[in-house]
Amino acid sequence: MEFLPDISFARKTDSEDPLRSFRDKFFIPKSSKGEDIIYFAGNSLGLQPKTVRAYVEQELEDWESMGVEGHMHAKNPWLPYHEYLAAQTARLVGAHKEEVVNMNSLTVNLHLMMVSFYRPTKERHRILIESNAFPSDHYAVQSQIKFHGFDPAESLIEMKPREGEFAIRTEDIESLIEKEGSSIALVMFAGVNYYTGQAFDFDRITKAGHAKGCIVGFDLAHAAGNLELKLHDWNTDFAVWCSYKYLNGGPGAIAGAFVHRRHLLDIAIPKLWGWWGQDKATRFLMDHDFRPIPTIESWQLSNPPILQLAALRASFDIFDEAGMSTLREKSLNLTGYLEFLIKHKNDNNIEIITPSNPAERGCQLSIRAKTGGKTLHKRLNDSGVICDWREPDVIRAAPVPLYNTFTDVWKFVEVLFS
Ligand SMILES: *Cc1c(COP(=O)(O)O)cnc(C)c1O
């Protein structure tokens, strides 16, 4: 798309946007003046689909009128409720139905996956992650290393970008894995780094890891609902994500997990057991022999929160209607337009640290102000923009193709440079 800097271009593009009706499916928060806020924080908490209430109310009504009978007789029986989301989840991350499940929360799922896939030995005990990975991921990998009796000082490799750069080059990841791979048990990268907005090359990282016998897992917190993913084809061993960011599942939404098909029947893989992982046909015999479901559902421990699943389902129905490839197409233009306008202002206090190659990013641009960043962020907030500030000096702005517009982008840049 050829961009132009004036607002008439933004308005015209919005009017021709094939996804323009989707904004109406969401509640857009209002400013104190009663105007729609410019909401660029969908990377932090996605907005509420208007249909969520009805989906959740259905389950509240059935609980009200049936009590426990709802497990079998609710309009959407609760017993298999998580199964209703499997095909949609699989489409979102590029997987087969049996490879995905919605359960728990992100950090919990990361731990459950590491119980299964981080099995350190004396020779191979290290975990490779990006140095600026999200703190919870750092805590999780450190504690797993310690749990197995190893020392993070030796067993954790934190990969940094080159001096003076913000993104980590794929060739540097490949050569590090090539060099150190035989001591690395697990390569654990974000799909999209929360701070820089860099999207990693799943395919190349996975191939590099596998070539050295490492397990390769991804944290898709900032990638699910943002990028077009092909977890199965990439041969990813496992992945986890939360559903309250781009997936609009609501605060603290139930999270997701992926395990590649080739691992699903491998009984040598250790796993924590709970009754929701037990064979469905005989679960209620209440015996004490664990017969795992032959899908990723065998990682489930508890019966899931139905109200959470209902909310997520409302959002997934919208994703299905829009289609991930159409969303990505708009996203490339929307974020491209944001970059174009910022560069057009030619202000040398402002720098974009997110890669300029569209294939290496999703919705988000991380905008670094060399001076006065916090003041700038406050001005944005005071002017009806919601985007976030990440220490030490980055404003993250994520125009989301489901509900943001080119006009939002234009107005944001006007405030940024006002
Ligand atoms: C948002 C985010 C989290 C948050 O973890 P929860 O377990 O959902 O609270 C963890 N890791 C990454 C990479 C994130 O972006």
Coordinates of C-alpha atoms and ligand atoms in Angstrom, one line a residue:
M1 CA 0.0 0.0 0.0
E2 CA 1.3 3.5 -0.9
F3 CA 0.8 5.7 2.1
L4 CA 0.1 9.5 2.2
P5 CA 0.6 11.7 5.2
D6 CA -2.7 13.6 5.2
I7 CA -5.8 12.6 7.2
S8 CA -7.9 12.2 4.0
F9 CA -5.8 9.2 3.1
A10 CA -6.5 7.6 6.5
R11 CA -10.2 8.3 6.2
K12 CA -10.4 6.9 2.7
T13 CA -8.5 3.8 3.6
D14 CA -10.8 3.2 6.5
S15 CA -13.8 3.6 4.3
E16 CA -12.4 0.9 1.9
D17 CA -11.2 -1.4 4.6
P18 CA -12.9 -4.9 4.2
L19 CA -12.7 -5.3 8.0
R20 CA -14.2 -1.9 8.8
S21 CA -17.4 -3.5 10.3
F22 CA -15.4 -5.4 12.9
R23 CA -14.7 -2.3 15.1
D24 CA -18.4 -2.3 15.8
K25 CA -18.2 -5.7 17.4
F26 CA -16.1 -4.3 20.3
F27 CA -16.7 -1.8 23.1
I28 CA -14.3 1.1 22.5
P29 CA -13.5 2.9 25.8
K30 CA -14.5 6.6 25.9
S31 CA -12.6 9.6 27.0
S32 CA -13.9 12.0 29.6
K33 CA -15.3 14.1 26.7
G34 CA -17.3 11.0 25.6
E35 CA -15.1 10.4 22.5
D36 CA -13.7 7.1 21.4
I37 CA -10.3 6.6 23.0
I38 CA -7.4 5.7 20.7
Y39 CA -6.7 2.3 22.1
F40 CA -3.3 1.0 21.2
A41 CA -3.0 -1.4 24.1
G42 CA -4.5 -4.5 22.6
N43 CA -1.0 -6.1 23.1
S44 CA -1.7 -5.7 26.8
L45 CA -5.4 -6.3 27.2
G46 CA -7.6 -6.7 24.2
L47 CA -11.0 -5.0 24.1
Q48 CA -14.2 -6.6 25.0
P49 CA -16.3 -8.1 22.2
K50 CA -19.9 -7.0 22.5
T51 CA -21.0 -10.7 22.2
V52 CA -19.1 -11.8 25.3
R53 CA -21.9 -10.9 27.7
A54 CA -24.4 -13.2 25.9
Y55 CA -21.9 -16.1 25.8
V56 CA -21.2 -15.8 29.5
E57 CA -24.9 -15.2 30.3
Q58 CA -25.9 -18.4 28.6
E59 CA -23.7 -20.3 31.1
L60 CA -24.9 -18.2 34.1
E61 CA -28.5 -19.0 33.1
D62 CA -27.8 -22.7 32.8
W63 CA -26.0 -22.7 36.1
E64 CA -28.9 -20.8 37.6
S65 CA -31.6 -23.1 36.3
M66 CA -29.8 -26.5 36.4
G67 CA -27.0 -26.4 38.9
V68 CA -24.8 -29.5 38.4
E69 CA -27.0 -30.9 35.7
G70 CA -25.5 -28.3 33.4
H71 CA -22.4 -30.5 33.0
M72 CA -24.6 -32.7 30.8
H73 CA -27.7 -30.7 30.0
A74 CA -26.7 -27.1 29.5
K75 CA -27.3 -25.7 26.1
N76 CA -23.6 -26.1 25.6
P77 CA -22.8 -29.0 28.0
W78 CA -19.9 -28.0 30.3
L79 CA -18.3 -31.5 30.4
P80 CA -16.8 -31.2 26.9
Y81 CA -16.9 -27.3 26.8
H82 CA -13.2 -26.9 26.1
E83 CA -13.6 -29.1 23.0
Y84 CA -15.9 -26.5 21.3
L85 CA -12.8 -24.2 21.1
A86 CA -10.3 -26.7 19.8
A87 CA -10.8 -26.2 16.0
Q88 CA -10.7 -22.5 16.3
T89 CA -7.6 -22.5 18.5
A90 CA -5.9 -24.8 16.0
R91 CA -6.7 -22.4 13.1
L92 CA -5.3 -19.5 15.1
V93 CA -1.9 -21.0 15.7
G94 CA -1.6 -23.3 12.7
A95 CA -2.0 -26.7 14.4
H96 CA -4.2 -29.8 14.4
K97 CA -7.1 -30.0 16.9
E98 CA -5.4 -32.6 19.0
E99 CA -2.3 -30.4 19.4
V100 CA -4.0 -27.5 21.2
V101 CA -5.9 -26.9 24.4
N102 CA -7.1 -23.9 26.4
M103 CA -6.3 -24.3 30.1
N104 CA -4.7 -22.5 33.1
S105 CA -2.8 -19.4 32.6
L106 CA 0.4 -18.7 30.6
T107 CA 3.1 -19.0 33.2
V108 CA 1.4 -22.1 34.6
N109 CA 1.4 -23.7 31.1
L110 CA 5.0 -22.7 30.6
H111 CA 5.9 -24.6 33.8
L112 CA 3.8 -27.6 32.8
M113 CA 5.5 -27.7 29.4
M114 CA 8.9 -27.5 31.0
V115 CA 8.0 -30.4 33.3
S116 CA 7.6 -32.4 30.1
F117 CA 10.2 -30.9 27.8
Y118 CA 13.0 -29.6 30.0
R119 CA 14.8 -32.7 31.1
P120 CA 18.3 -31.6 31.9
T121 CA 21.2 -34.0 32.0
K122 CA 24.8 -33.4 33.1
E123 CA 25.9 -32.8 29.5
R124 CA 22.8 -31.1 28.3
H125 CA 21.2 -28.8 30.9
R126 CA 21.1 -25.3 29.5
I127 CA 18.1 -23.1 28.5
L128 CA 18.6 -20.5 25.8
I129 CA 16.2 -17.4 26.0
E130 CA 16.4 -13.8 24.8
S131 CA 17.9 -11.6 27.4
N132 CA 15.0 -9.2 27.5
A133 CA 12.3 -11.9 27.6
F134 CA 9.3 -11.0 29.8
P135 CA 10.2 -11.3 33.5
S136 CA 7.8 -14.1 34.2
D137 CA 9.5 -16.2 31.6
H138 CA 12.9 -15.4 33.2
Y139 CA 11.5 -16.5 36.6
A140 CA 10.0 -19.6 35.2
V141 CA 13.2 -20.8 33.5
Q142 CA 15.4 -20.0 36.5
S143 CA 13.2 -21.8 38.9
Q144 CA 13.0 -24.9 36.6
I145 CA 16.8 -24.9 36.4
K146 CA 17.0 -24.7 40.2
F147 CA 14.3 -27.3 40.6
H148 CA 16.4 -29.8 38.7
G149 CA 19.4 -29.0 40.9
F150 CA 21.3 -26.9 38.4
D151 CA 22.5 -23.3 38.7
P152 CA 21.0 -20.6 36.5
A153 CA 24.5 -18.9 36.4
E154 CA 25.7 -21.9 34.4
S155 CA 22.6 -23.3 32.9
L156 CA 20.8 -20.2 31.6
I157 CA 22.1 -18.5 28.4
E158 CA 20.5 -15.1 27.9
M159 CA 21.0 -14.0 24.3
K160 CA 21.5 -10.2 23.7
P161 CA 21.4 -8.3 20.5
R162 CA 24.6 -6.9 19.1
E163 CA 26.0 -3.8 20.7
G164 CA 24.0 -0.8 19.5
E165 CA 21.1 -2.9 18.1
F166 CA 17.7 -3.7 19.6
A167 CA 16.7 -6.8 17.6
I168 CA 18.5 -10.1 17.8
R169 CA 19.7 -11.3 14.4
T170 CA 18.5 -14.7 13.4
E171 CA 21.9 -15.6 12.1
D172 CA 23.4 -14.9 15.5
I173 CA 20.8 -17.2 17.2
E174 CA 21.7 -19.9 14.6
S175 CA 25.4 -19.5 15.2
L176 CA 25.0 -19.5 19.0
I177 CA 22.9 -22.7 18.8
E178 CA 25.4 -24.2 16.4
K179 CA 28.3 -23.5 18.9
E180 CA 26.6 -24.3 22.2
G181 CA 23.8 -26.5 21.1
S182 CA 25.1 -29.8 22.5
S183 CA 24.8 -28.4 26.0
I184 CA 21.4 -26.8 25.4
A185 CA 18.3 -28.8 26.5
L186 CA 15.7 -26.2 25.6
V187 CA 15.6 -23.2 23.3
M188 CA 12.8 -21.0 24.6
F189 CA 12.1 -17.8 22.7
A190 CA 9.1 -15.4 22.5
G191 CA 7.2 -15.5 19.3
V192 CA 7.2 -11.7 19.5
N193 CA 9.3 -10.0 22.1
Y194 CA 7.1 -7.9 24.4
Y195 CA 9.6 -5.0 24.6
T196 CA 11.0 -4.5 21.1
G197 CA 8.1 -6.0 19.2
Q198 CA 10.6 -8.2 17.3
A199 CA 8.9 -11.3 15.7
F200 CA 11.4 -14.2 15.8
D201 CA 11.9 -16.5 12.9
F202 CA 10.1 -19.6 14.2
D203 CA 11.1 -21.8 11.3
R204 CA 14.9 -21.1 11.4
I205 CA 15.2 -21.1 15.2
T206 CA 13.4 -24.5 15.3
K207 CA 15.5 -26.0 12.6
A208 CA 18.7 -24.7 14.2
G209 CA 17.7 -26.2 17.6
H210 CA 16.6 -29.5 16.2
A211 CA 19.8 -29.9 14.3
K212 CA 21.6 -29.9 17.6
G213 CA 19.1 -32.1 19.4
C214 CA 17.5 -29.3 21.4
I215 CA 13.8 -29.0 22.3
V216 CA 12.4 -25.8 20.9
G217 CA 9.4 -24.0 22.5
F218 CA 7.9 -20.6 22.1
D219 CA 6.0 -18.2 24.3
L220 CA 3.3 -16.7 22.0
A221 CA 1.9 -14.2 24.4
H222 CA 2.5 -11.4 21.9
A223 CA 2.2 -13.6 18.8
A224 CA -1.2 -15.4 19.1
G225 CA -3.9 -13.4 17.3
N226 CA -1.2 -11.2 16.0
L227 CA 0.9 -13.2 13.5
E228 CA -0.1 -16.0 11.1
L229 CA 1.4 -19.0 12.9
K230 CA 2.2 -22.5 11.6
L231 CA 3.2 -24.3 14.7
H232 CA 2.7 -27.8 13.3
D233 CA 4.5 -27.2 10.1
W234 CA 7.4 -25.4 11.8
N235 CA 7.8 -28.6 13.9
T236 CA 7.7 -26.5 17.1
D237 CA 7.9 -28.9 20.1
F238 CA 5.6 -26.9 22.3
A239 CA 4.1 -23.4 22.7
V240 CA 2.1 -21.5 25.3
W241 CA 0.2 -18.2 25.2
C242 CA -2.1 -16.1 27.1
S243 CA -5.5 -15.1 25.7
Y244 CA -6.1 -11.6 27.2
K245 CA -3.7 -9.7 24.8
Y246 CA -4.5 -9.9 21.0
L247 CA -7.0 -12.8 21.6
N248 CA -9.4 -10.5 23.6
G249 CA -10.3 -13.2 26.1
G250 CA -10.7 -10.7 29.0
P251 CA -8.5 -10.0 32.0
G252 CA -6.8 -13.1 33.3
A253 CA -8.3 -15.1 30.5
I254 CA -7.8 -18.8 30.2
A255 CA -4.5 -19.5 28.4
G256 CA -3.5 -21.9 25.6
A257 CA -0.9 -24.5 24.9
F258 CA 0.4 -26.5 21.9
V259 CA 2.3 -29.8 21.9
H260 CA 3.3 -31.2 18.5
R261 CA 1.6 -34.4 17.4
R262 CA 4.8 -36.4 17.4
H263 CA 5.0 -36.1 21.2
L264 CA 1.4 -36.8 22.1
L265 CA 1.6 -40.5 22.4
D266 CA 5.1 -40.7 23.8
I267 CA 4.7 -42.2 27.2
A268 CA 8.4 -41.6 28.1
I269 CA 7.6 -37.8 28.4
P270 CA 7.0 -37.0 32.0
K271 CA 3.8 -35.2 32.8
L272 CA 1.9 -34.0 35.8
W273 CA -1.5 -35.8 36.0
G274 CA -4.9 -34.7 37.0
W275 CA -8.4 -36.1 36.3
W276 CA -9.1 -33.9 33.3
G277 CA -6.2 -35.6 31.5
Q278 CA -7.8 -39.0 32.1
D279 CA -9.4 -41.0 29.3
K280 CA -12.9 -39.5 28.8
A281 CA -14.8 -42.7 28.4
T282 CA -13.7 -44.1 31.8
R283 CA -13.0 -40.9 33.7
F284 CA -16.0 -41.3 35.9
L285 CA -15.3 -44.9 36.8
M286 CA -13.2 -43.1 39.4
D287 CA -10.5 -45.7 39.5
H288 CA -6.9 -44.9 40.2
D289 CA -5.1 -45.9 36.9
F290 CA -4.2 -43.0 34.8
R291 CA -5.0 -43.6 31.1
P292 CA -4.0 -40.3 29.3
I293 CA -6.3 -38.9 26.6
P294 CA -4.2 -39.4 23.4
T295 CA -4.2 -35.6 22.7
I296 CA -2.8 -32.5 24.4
E297 CA -5.8 -32.7 26.7
S298 CA -3.9 -35.2 28.7
W299 CA -1.9 -32.2 30.1
Q300 CA -5.1 -30.8 31.6
L301 CA -5.3 -31.1 35.3
S302 CA -8.6 -29.6 36.4
N303 CA -12.0 -29.1 34.9
P304 CA -11.7 -25.7 33.2
P305 CA -13.5 -22.4 34.1
I306 CA -16.5 -22.4 31.8
L307 CA -17.2 -18.7 32.1
Q308 CA -13.7 -18.0 30.9
L309 CA -14.0 -20.4 28.0
A310 CA -17.3 -18.8 27.1
A311 CA -15.8 -15.4 26.9
L312 CA -12.9 -16.6 24.8
R313 CA -15.3 -18.4 22.5
A314 CA -17.1 -15.2 21.8
S315 CA -13.8 -13.7 20.7
F316 CA -12.7 -16.7 18.7
D317 CA -15.9 -16.6 16.7
I318 CA -15.0 -13.1 15.6
F319 CA -11.5 -14.2 14.6
D320 CA -13.0 -17.0 12.6
E321 CA -15.3 -14.5 10.8
A322 CA -12.4 -12.2 10.0
G323 CA -9.8 -14.8 9.2
M324 CA -6.2 -14.5 10.4
S325 CA -4.7 -13.9 7.0
T326 CA -7.1 -11.0 6.3
L327 CA -6.3 -9.6 9.7
R328 CA -2.6 -9.9 9.1
E329 CA -2.9 -8.2 5.8
K330 CA -4.6 -5.2 7.4
S331 CA -2.2 -5.3 10.3
L332 CA 0.8 -5.0 7.9
N333 CA -0.7 -1.8 6.4
L334 CA -1.9 -0.4 9.8
T335 CA 1.5 -0.8 11.4
G336 CA 3.3 0.2 8.2
Y337 CA 1.2 3.4 8.2
L338 CA 2.2 4.2 11.8
E339 CA 5.9 3.7 10.9
F340 CA 5.5 5.8 7.7
L341 CA 3.9 8.7 9.6
I342 CA 6.5 8.7 12.4
K343 CA 9.3 8.6 9.9
H344 CA 7.6 11.4 7.9
K345 CA 7.8 13.7 10.9
N346 CA 11.6 13.2 10.8
D347 CA 12.1 14.0 14.5
N348 CA 15.5 12.9 15.8
N349 CA 14.3 12.5 19.4
I350 CA 12.1 9.6 18.4
E351 CA 13.3 6.3 17.2
I352 CA 11.5 3.1 16.4
I353 CA 13.3 0.1 17.9
T354 CA 11.0 -2.5 16.3
P355 CA 12.5 -4.1 13.2
S356 CA 11.5 -2.2 10.0
N357 CA 11.1 -5.4 8.1
P358 CA 7.4 -6.2 8.3
A359 CA 8.1 -9.9 8.5
E360 CA 10.0 -9.3 11.7
R361 CA 7.2 -7.7 13.6
G362 CA 3.4 -7.8 14.3
C363 CA 1.1 -5.0 15.3
Q364 CA 3.3 -3.3 17.8
L365 CA 5.9 -0.6 17.3
S366 CA 8.1 0.2 20.2
I367 CA 8.9 3.9 20.2
R368 CA 11.9 5.1 22.0
A369 CA 12.1 8.8 23.0
K370 CA 15.8 9.7 23.6
T371 CA 14.7 12.3 26.1
G372 CA 11.4 13.1 27.8
G373 CA 9.8 9.7 27.1
K374 CA 7.7 9.7 30.3
T375 CA 6.3 13.2 29.7
L376 CA 5.5 12.2 26.2
H377 CA 3.6 9.1 27.4
K378 CA 1.7 11.2 29.9
R379 CA 0.7 13.7 27.1
L380 CA -0.6 10.8 25.0
N381 CA -2.6 9.5 28.0
D382 CA -4.0 13.0 28.7
S383 CA -5.0 13.3 25.1
G384 CA -7.2 10.2 25.0
V385 CA -4.6 7.7 23.9
I386 CA -4.1 4.4 25.7
C387 CA -0.7 2.9 25.0
D388 CA 1.8 1.8 27.5
W389 CA 5.1 2.7 28.9
R390 CA 7.8 0.2 29.5
E391 CA 10.9 1.0 31.5
P392 CA 13.4 2.3 30.8
D393 CA 12.4 4.3 27.8
V394 CA 9.8 2.7 25.5
I395 CA 6.3 3.6 24.5
R396 CA 4.6 0.6 23.0
A397 CA 1.8 1.3 20.5
A398 CA -0.1 -1.6 19.0
P399 CA -2.8 -0.8 16.4
V400 CA -4.9 -3.9 16.2
P401 CA -6.6 -4.7 12.9
L402 CA -9.8 -6.0 14.5
Y403 CA -10.8 -2.6 16.0
N404 CA -8.2 0.1 15.2
T405 CA -8.4 2.4 12.2
F406 CA -6.0 4.2 10.0
T407 CA -7.6 7.4 11.4
D408 CA -6.6 6.2 14.9
V409 CA -3.0 5.9 13.7
W410 CA -3.1 9.3 12.1
K411 CA -4.5 10.9 15.3
F412 CA -2.0 9.1 17.5
V413 CA 0.9 10.5 15.5
E414 CA -0.5 14.0 15.7
V415 CA -0.6 13.8 19.5
L416 CA 2.9 12.1 19.6
F417 CA 4.4 15.2 17.9
S418 CA 2.1 17.9 19.2
Ligands
LIG1 C1 2.0 -11.1 29.1 C2 3.1 -12.1 29.3 C3 3.1 -12.9 30.4 C4 2.1 -12.9 31.5 O1 2.1 -14.1 32.2 P1 0.7 -14.6 32.9 O2 1.1 -15.9 33.3 O3 -0.4 -14.6 31.8 O4 0.4 -13.7 34.0 C5 4.2 -13.8 30.4 N1 5.1 -13.9 29.4 C6 5.1 -13.1 28.4 C7 6.1 -13.2 27.3 C8 4.1 -12.1 28.3 O5 4.0 -11.3 27.2

